[in-house]
Short mmCIF file of C-alpha atoms and ligand atoms in Angstrom, two decimals:
data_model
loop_
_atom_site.label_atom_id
_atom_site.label_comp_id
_atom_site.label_asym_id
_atom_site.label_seq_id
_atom_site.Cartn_x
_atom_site.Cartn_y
_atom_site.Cartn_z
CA UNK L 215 -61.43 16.30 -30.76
CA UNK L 216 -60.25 13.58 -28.46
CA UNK L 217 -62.39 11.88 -26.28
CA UNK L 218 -61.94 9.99 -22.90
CA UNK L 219 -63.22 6.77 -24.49
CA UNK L 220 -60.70 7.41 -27.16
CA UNK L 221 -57.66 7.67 -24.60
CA UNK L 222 -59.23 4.48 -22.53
CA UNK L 223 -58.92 2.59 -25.56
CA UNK L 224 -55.75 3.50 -26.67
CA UNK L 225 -54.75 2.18 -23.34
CA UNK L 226 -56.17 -1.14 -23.59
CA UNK L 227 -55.05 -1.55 -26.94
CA UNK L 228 -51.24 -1.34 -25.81
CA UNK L 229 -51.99 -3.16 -22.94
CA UNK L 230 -53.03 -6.31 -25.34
CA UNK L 231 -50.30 -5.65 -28.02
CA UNK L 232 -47.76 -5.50 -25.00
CA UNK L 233 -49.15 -9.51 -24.15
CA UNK L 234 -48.21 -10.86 -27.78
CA UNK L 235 -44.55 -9.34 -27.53
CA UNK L 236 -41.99 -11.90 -27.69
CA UNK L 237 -38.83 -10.63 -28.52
CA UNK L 238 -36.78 -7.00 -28.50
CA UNK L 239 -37.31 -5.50 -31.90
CA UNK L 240 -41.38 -6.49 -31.74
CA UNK L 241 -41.00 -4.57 -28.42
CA UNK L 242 -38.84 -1.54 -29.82
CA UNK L 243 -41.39 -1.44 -33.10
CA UNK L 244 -44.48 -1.10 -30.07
CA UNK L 245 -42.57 1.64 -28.66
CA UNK L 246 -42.26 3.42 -31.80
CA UNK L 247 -46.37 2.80 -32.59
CA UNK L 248 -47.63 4.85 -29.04
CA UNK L 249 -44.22 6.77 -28.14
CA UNK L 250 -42.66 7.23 -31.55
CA UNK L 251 -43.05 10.95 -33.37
CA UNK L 252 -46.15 9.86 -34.90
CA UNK L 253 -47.18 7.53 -31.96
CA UNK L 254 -50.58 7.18 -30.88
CA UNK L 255 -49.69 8.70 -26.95
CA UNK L 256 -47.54 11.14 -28.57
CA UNK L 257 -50.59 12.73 -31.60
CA UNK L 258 -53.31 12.94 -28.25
CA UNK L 259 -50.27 15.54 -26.57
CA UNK L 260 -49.99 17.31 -29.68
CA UNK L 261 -53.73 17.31 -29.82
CA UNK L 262 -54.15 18.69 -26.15
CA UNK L 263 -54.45 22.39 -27.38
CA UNK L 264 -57.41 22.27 -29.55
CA UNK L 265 -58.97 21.24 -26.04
CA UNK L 266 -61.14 23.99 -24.48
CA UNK L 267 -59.42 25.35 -21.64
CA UNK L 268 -61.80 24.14 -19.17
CA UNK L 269 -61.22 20.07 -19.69
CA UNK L 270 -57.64 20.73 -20.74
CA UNK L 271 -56.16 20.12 -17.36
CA UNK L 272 -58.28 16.71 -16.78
CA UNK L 273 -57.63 15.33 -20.41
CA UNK L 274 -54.04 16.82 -19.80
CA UNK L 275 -53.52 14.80 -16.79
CA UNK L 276 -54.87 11.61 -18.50
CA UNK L 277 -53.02 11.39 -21.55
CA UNK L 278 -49.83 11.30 -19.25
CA UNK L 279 -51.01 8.90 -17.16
CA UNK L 280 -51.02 6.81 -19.89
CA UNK L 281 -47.58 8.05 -21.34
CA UNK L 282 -46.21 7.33 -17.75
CA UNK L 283 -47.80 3.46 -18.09
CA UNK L 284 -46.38 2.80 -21.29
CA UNK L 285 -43.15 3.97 -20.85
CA UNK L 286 -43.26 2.16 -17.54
CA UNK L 287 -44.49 -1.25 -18.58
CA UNK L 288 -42.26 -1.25 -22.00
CA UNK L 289 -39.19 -0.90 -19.43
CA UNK L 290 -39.72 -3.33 -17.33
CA UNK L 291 -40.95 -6.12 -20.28
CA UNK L 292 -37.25 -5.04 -21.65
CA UNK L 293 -35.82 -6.15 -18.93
CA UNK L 294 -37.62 -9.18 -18.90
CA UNK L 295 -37.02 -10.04 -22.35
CA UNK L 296 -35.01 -13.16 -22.49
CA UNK L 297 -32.43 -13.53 -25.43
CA UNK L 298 -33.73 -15.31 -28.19
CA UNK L 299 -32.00 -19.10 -28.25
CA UNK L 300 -30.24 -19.49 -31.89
CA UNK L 301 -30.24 -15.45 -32.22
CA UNK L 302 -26.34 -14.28 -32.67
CA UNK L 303 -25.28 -11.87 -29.39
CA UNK L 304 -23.98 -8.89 -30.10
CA UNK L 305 -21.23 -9.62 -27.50
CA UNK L 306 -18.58 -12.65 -27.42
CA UNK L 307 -18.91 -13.42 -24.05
CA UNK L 308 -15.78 -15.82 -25.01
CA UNK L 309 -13.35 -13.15 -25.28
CA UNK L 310 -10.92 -12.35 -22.60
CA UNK L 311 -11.44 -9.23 -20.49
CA UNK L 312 -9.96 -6.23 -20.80
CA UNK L 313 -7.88 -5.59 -17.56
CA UNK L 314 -7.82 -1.92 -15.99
CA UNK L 315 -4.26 -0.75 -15.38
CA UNK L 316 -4.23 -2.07 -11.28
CA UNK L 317 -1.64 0.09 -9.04
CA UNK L 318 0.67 -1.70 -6.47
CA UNK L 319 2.78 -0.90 -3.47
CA UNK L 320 5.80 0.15 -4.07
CA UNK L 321 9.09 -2.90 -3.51
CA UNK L 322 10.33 -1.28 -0.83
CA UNK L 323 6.57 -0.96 0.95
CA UNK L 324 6.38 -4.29 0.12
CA UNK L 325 9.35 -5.20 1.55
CA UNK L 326 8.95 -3.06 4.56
CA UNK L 327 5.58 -4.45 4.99
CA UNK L 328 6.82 -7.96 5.16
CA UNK L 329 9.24 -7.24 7.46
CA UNK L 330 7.35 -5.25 10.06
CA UNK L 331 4.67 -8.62 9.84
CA UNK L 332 7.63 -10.62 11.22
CA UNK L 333 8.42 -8.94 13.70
CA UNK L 334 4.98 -7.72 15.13
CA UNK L 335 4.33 -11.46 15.39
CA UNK L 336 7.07 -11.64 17.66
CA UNK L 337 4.78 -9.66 19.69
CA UNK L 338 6.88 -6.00 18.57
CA UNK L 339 4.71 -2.86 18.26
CA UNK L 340 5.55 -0.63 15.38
CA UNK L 341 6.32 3.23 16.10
CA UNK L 342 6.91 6.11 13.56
CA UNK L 343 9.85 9.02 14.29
CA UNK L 344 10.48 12.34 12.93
CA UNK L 345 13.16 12.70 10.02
CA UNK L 346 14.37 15.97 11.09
CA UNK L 347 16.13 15.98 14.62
CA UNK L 348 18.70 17.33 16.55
CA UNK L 349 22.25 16.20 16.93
CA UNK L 350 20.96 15.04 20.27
CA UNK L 351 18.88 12.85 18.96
CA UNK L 352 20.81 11.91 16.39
CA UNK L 353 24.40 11.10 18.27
CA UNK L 354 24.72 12.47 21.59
CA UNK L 355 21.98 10.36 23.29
CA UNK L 356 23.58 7.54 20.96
CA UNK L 357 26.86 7.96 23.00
CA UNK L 358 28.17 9.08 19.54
CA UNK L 359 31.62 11.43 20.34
CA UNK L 360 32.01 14.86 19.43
CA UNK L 361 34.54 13.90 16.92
CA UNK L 362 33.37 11.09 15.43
CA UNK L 363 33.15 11.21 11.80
CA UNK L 364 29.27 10.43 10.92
CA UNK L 365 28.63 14.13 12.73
CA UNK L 366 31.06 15.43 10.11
CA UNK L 367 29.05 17.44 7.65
CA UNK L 368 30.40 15.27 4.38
CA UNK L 369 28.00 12.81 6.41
CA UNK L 370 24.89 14.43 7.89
CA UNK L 371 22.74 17.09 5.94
CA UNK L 372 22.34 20.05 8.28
CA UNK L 373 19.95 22.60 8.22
CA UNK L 374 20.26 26.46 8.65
CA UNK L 375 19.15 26.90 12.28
CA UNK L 376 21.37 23.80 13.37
CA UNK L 377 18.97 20.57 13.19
CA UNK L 378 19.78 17.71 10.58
CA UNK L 379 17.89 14.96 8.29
CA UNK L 380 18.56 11.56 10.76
CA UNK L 381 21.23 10.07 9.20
CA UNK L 382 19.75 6.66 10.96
CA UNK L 383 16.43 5.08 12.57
CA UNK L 384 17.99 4.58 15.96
CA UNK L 385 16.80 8.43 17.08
CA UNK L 386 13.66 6.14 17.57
CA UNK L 387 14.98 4.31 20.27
CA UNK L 388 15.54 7.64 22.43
CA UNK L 389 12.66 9.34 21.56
CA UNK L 390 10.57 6.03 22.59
CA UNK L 391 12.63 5.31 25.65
CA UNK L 392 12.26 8.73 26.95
CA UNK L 393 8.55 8.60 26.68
CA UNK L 394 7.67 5.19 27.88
CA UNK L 395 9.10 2.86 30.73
CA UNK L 396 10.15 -0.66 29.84
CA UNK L 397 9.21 -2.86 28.95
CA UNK L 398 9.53 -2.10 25.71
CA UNK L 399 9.85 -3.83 22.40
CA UNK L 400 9.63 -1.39 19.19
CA UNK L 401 10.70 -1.73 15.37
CA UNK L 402 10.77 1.37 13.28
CA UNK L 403 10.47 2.12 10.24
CA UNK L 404 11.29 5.18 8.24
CA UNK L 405 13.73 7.02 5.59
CA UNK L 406 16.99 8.01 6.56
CA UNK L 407 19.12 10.85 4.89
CA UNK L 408 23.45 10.90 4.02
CA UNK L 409 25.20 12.98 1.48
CA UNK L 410 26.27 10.16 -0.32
CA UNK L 411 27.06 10.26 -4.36
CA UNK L 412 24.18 8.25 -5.52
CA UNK L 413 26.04 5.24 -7.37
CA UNK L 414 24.68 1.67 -8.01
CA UNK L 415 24.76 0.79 -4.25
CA UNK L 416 24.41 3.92 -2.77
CA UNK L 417 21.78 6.60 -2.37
CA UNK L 418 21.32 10.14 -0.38
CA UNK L 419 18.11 8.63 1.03
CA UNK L 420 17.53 5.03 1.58
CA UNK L 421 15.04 3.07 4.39
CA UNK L 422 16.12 1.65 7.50
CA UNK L 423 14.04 -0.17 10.15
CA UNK L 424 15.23 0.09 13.80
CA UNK L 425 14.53 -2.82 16.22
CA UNK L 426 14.78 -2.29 20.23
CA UNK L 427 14.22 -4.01 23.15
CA UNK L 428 14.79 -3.64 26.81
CA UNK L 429 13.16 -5.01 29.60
CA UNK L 430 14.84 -7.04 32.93
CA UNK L 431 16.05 -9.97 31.84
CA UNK L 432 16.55 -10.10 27.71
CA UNK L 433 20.27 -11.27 26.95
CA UNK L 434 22.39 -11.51 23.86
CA UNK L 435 21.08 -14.92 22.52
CA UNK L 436 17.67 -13.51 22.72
CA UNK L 437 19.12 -11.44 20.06
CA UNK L 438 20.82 -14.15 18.07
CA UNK L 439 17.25 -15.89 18.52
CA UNK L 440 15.37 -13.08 16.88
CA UNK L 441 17.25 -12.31 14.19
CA UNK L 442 17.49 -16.15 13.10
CA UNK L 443 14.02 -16.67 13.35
CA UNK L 444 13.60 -13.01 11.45
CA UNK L 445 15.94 -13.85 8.53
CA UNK L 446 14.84 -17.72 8.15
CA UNK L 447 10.87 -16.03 7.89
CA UNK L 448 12.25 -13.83 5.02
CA UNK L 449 14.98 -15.62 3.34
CA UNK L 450 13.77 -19.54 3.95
CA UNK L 451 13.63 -21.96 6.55
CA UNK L 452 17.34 -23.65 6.17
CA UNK L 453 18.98 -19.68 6.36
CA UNK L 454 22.07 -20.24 9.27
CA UNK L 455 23.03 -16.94 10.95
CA UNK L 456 26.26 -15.70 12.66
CA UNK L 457 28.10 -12.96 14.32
CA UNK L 458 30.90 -11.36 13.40
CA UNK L 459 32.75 -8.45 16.58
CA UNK L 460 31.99 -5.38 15.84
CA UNK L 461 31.70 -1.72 16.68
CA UNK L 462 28.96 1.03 17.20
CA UNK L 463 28.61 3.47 19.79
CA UNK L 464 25.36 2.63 20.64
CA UNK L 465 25.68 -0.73 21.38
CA UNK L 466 28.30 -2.70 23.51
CA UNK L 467 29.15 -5.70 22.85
CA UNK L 468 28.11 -5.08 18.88
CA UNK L 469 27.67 -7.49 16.08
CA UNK L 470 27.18 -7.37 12.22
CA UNK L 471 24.96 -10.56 11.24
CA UNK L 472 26.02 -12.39 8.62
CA UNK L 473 23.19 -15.24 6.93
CA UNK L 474 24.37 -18.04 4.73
CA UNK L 475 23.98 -17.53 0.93
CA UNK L 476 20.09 -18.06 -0.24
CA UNK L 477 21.53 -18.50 -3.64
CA UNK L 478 24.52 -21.20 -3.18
CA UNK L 479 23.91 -22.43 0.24
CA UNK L 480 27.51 -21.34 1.46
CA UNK L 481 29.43 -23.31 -1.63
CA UNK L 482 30.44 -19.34 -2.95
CA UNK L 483 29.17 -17.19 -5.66
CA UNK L 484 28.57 -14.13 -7.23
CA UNK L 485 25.69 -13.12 -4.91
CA UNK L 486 28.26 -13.78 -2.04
CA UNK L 487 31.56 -12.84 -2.83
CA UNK L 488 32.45 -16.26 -2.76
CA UNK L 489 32.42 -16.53 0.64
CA UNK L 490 29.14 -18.25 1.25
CA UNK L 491 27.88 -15.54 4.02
CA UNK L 492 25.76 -12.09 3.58
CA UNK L 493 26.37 -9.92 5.53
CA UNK L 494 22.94 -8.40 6.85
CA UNK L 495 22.63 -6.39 9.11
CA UNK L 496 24.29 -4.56 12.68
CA UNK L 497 22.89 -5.10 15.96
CA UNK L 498 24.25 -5.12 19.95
CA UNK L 499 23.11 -5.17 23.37
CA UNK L 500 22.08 -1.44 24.13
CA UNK L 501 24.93 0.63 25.83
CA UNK L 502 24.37 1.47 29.12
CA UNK L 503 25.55 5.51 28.28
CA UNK L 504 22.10 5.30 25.88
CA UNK L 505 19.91 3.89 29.24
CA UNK L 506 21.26 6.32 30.96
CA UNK L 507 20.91 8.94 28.73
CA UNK L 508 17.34 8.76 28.48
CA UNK L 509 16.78 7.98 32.50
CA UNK L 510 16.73 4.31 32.66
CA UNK L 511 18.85 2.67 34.91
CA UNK L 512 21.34 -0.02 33.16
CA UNK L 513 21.53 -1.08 36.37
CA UNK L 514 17.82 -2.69 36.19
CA UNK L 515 17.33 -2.90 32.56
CA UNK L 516 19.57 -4.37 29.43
CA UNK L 517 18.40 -5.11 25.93
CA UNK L 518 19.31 -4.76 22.27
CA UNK L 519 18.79 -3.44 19.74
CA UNK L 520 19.73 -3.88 15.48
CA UNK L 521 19.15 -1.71 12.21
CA UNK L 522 18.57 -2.83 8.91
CA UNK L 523 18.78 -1.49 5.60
CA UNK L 524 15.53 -2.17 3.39
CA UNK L 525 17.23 -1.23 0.17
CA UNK L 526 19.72 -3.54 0.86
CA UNK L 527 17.06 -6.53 1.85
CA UNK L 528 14.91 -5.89 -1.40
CA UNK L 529 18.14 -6.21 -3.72
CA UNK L 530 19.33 -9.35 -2.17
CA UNK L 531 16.19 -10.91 -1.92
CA UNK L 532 15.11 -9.74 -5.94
CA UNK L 533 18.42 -9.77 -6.96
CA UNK L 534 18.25 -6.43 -7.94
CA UNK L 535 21.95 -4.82 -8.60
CA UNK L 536 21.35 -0.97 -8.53
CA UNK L 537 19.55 0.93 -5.65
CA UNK L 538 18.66 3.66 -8.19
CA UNK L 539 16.08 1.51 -9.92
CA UNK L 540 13.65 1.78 -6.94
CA UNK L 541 13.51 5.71 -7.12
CA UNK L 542 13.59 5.87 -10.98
CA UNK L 543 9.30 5.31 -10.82
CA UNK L 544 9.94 3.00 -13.74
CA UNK L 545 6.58 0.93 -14.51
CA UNK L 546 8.87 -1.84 -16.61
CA UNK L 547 10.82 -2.24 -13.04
CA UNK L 548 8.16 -1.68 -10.83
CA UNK L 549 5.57 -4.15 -12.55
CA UNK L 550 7.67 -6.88 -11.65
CA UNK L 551 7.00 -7.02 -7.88
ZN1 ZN V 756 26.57 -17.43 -2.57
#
């Protein structure tokens, strides 16, 4: 029969034997002593029945009490415990890491990302569009014929009831223009969709980011201005820019921007065709059929506006030489950027 006195001492017992304790396994052999299978705590539980029914509950109560403290106090001395000095660690704290398998965005994100950053400092706010539309969208607000050739369906996917896959990021421009009065100074992102055979430079879906601006008094070397100061940010400070004549229907006059070579500084190479100039990018003051297709009066208002191809950035800045690699979702590609 166990007796109160008995469990009291127990208790005081561990509670010395806990105070001489100095390193883990004295600690772990303690453990084993009151807690183990044959441990002092543990022979009073297995003891508990032989207890007439009417004490049961208070020695019951008691004798895990004291389970409770000694499990309680031989946690918290473990965690106490300082490594013995001189004792070999289990662990080499001197080897290197291992290093989870990180994620990143995606070139083109990356790309886009940048680019968008330039621009918004420039004080442009970014805007998202739909990539299904309607030929409105899509060419007729863009003063873009009847017959012209990009509404031919060997260039436009169509759908069934008659809409299409934007071939281009300029159905932004309406679809902004139409909602909000200039000022206004966008750039847009987004994928755009032709029915091109997917070769090394070419792809049925590719990115595109859309710039526009209109307000009273913004003139054609406001353009030139913005589009230096755009491709010296993202291709380095000593970038020179020109403009070559051009034609779109959206845009009157038009350019296509040419920058000197990053890679030979305009001496000629392979990067350039050995003609020292890339071309870029298409822009143009808007054309007053698109102002006045959406309600604003060209009268009042002028602007312009340019589109860029982010496929086409990424490979020239990277050096990348086929468009495919960026939808192939090959790590050995991808881990590079
Ligand atoms: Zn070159």
């Amino acid at each position: 029969m166990i007796t109160i006195e008995q469990i009291d001492s127990i208790a005081k017992e561990f509670e010395e034997r806990l105070g001489g304790v100095t390193d883990a396994s004295s600690l772990e052999a303690l453990r084993v002593e009151f807690l183990g299978k044959k441990g002092k705590v543990t022979l009073f539980l297995r003891e508990l029945g032989s207890i007439p029914p009417a004490e049961r509950s208070e020695f019951g109560k008691r004798i895990n009490d004291l389970k409770s403290r000694v499990e309680f106090q031989i946690a918290e001395y473990s965690s106490k415990l300082k490594p013995v000095s001189g004792k070999k660690s289990d662990v080499d704290w001197t080897l290197p890491g291992i290093q989870p398998a990180a994620g990143r965005l995606h070139p083109l994100t990356q790309m886009i990302q940048k680019i968008l950053e330039i621009f918004t400092r420039m004080g442009f706010d970014v805007v998202d569009g739909r990539e299904i539309e309607t030929e409105f969208y899509n060419f007729t607000a863009l003063n873009i014929p009847l017959d012209h050739p990009s509404r031919d369906a060997f260039d436009t996917f169509y759908t069934r009831h008659g809409n299409l896959l934007r071939s281009q990021t300029s159905t932004v421009q309406i679809r902004i223009m139409e909602k909000h009065k200039p000022p206004l100074k966008i750039v847009a992102p987004g994928k755009v969709y032709r029915p091109d055979t997917v070769d090394a430079s070419h792809s049925f879906m590719f990115h595109q980011i859309e710039g526009l601006l209109v307000d009273e008094r913004t003139t054609f070397s406001d353009l030139k201005g913005t589009l230096a100061f755009f491709l010296r940010e993202l291709f380095g400070a000593n970038t020179r820019v020109r403009f070559r004549p051009h034609f779109f229907p959206f845009t009157e006059p038009s350019v296509e921007v040419d920058m000197s070579c990053f890679n030979c500084h305009g001496k000629g190479c392979n990067v350039c065709s050995r003609t020292g100039w890339i071309e870029v990018l298409g822009a143009g003051s808007v054309h007053p059929n698109v102002l006045t297709a959406v309600g604003i009066s060209p009268k009042k208002y002028q602007g312009f506006a340019f589109g860029l191809g982010v496929e086409r950035m990424t490979m020239l800045k990277y050096g990348i030489h086929d468009i495919r690699y960026f939808y192939e979702n090959d790590v050995r590609f991808l881990n590079q950027f």
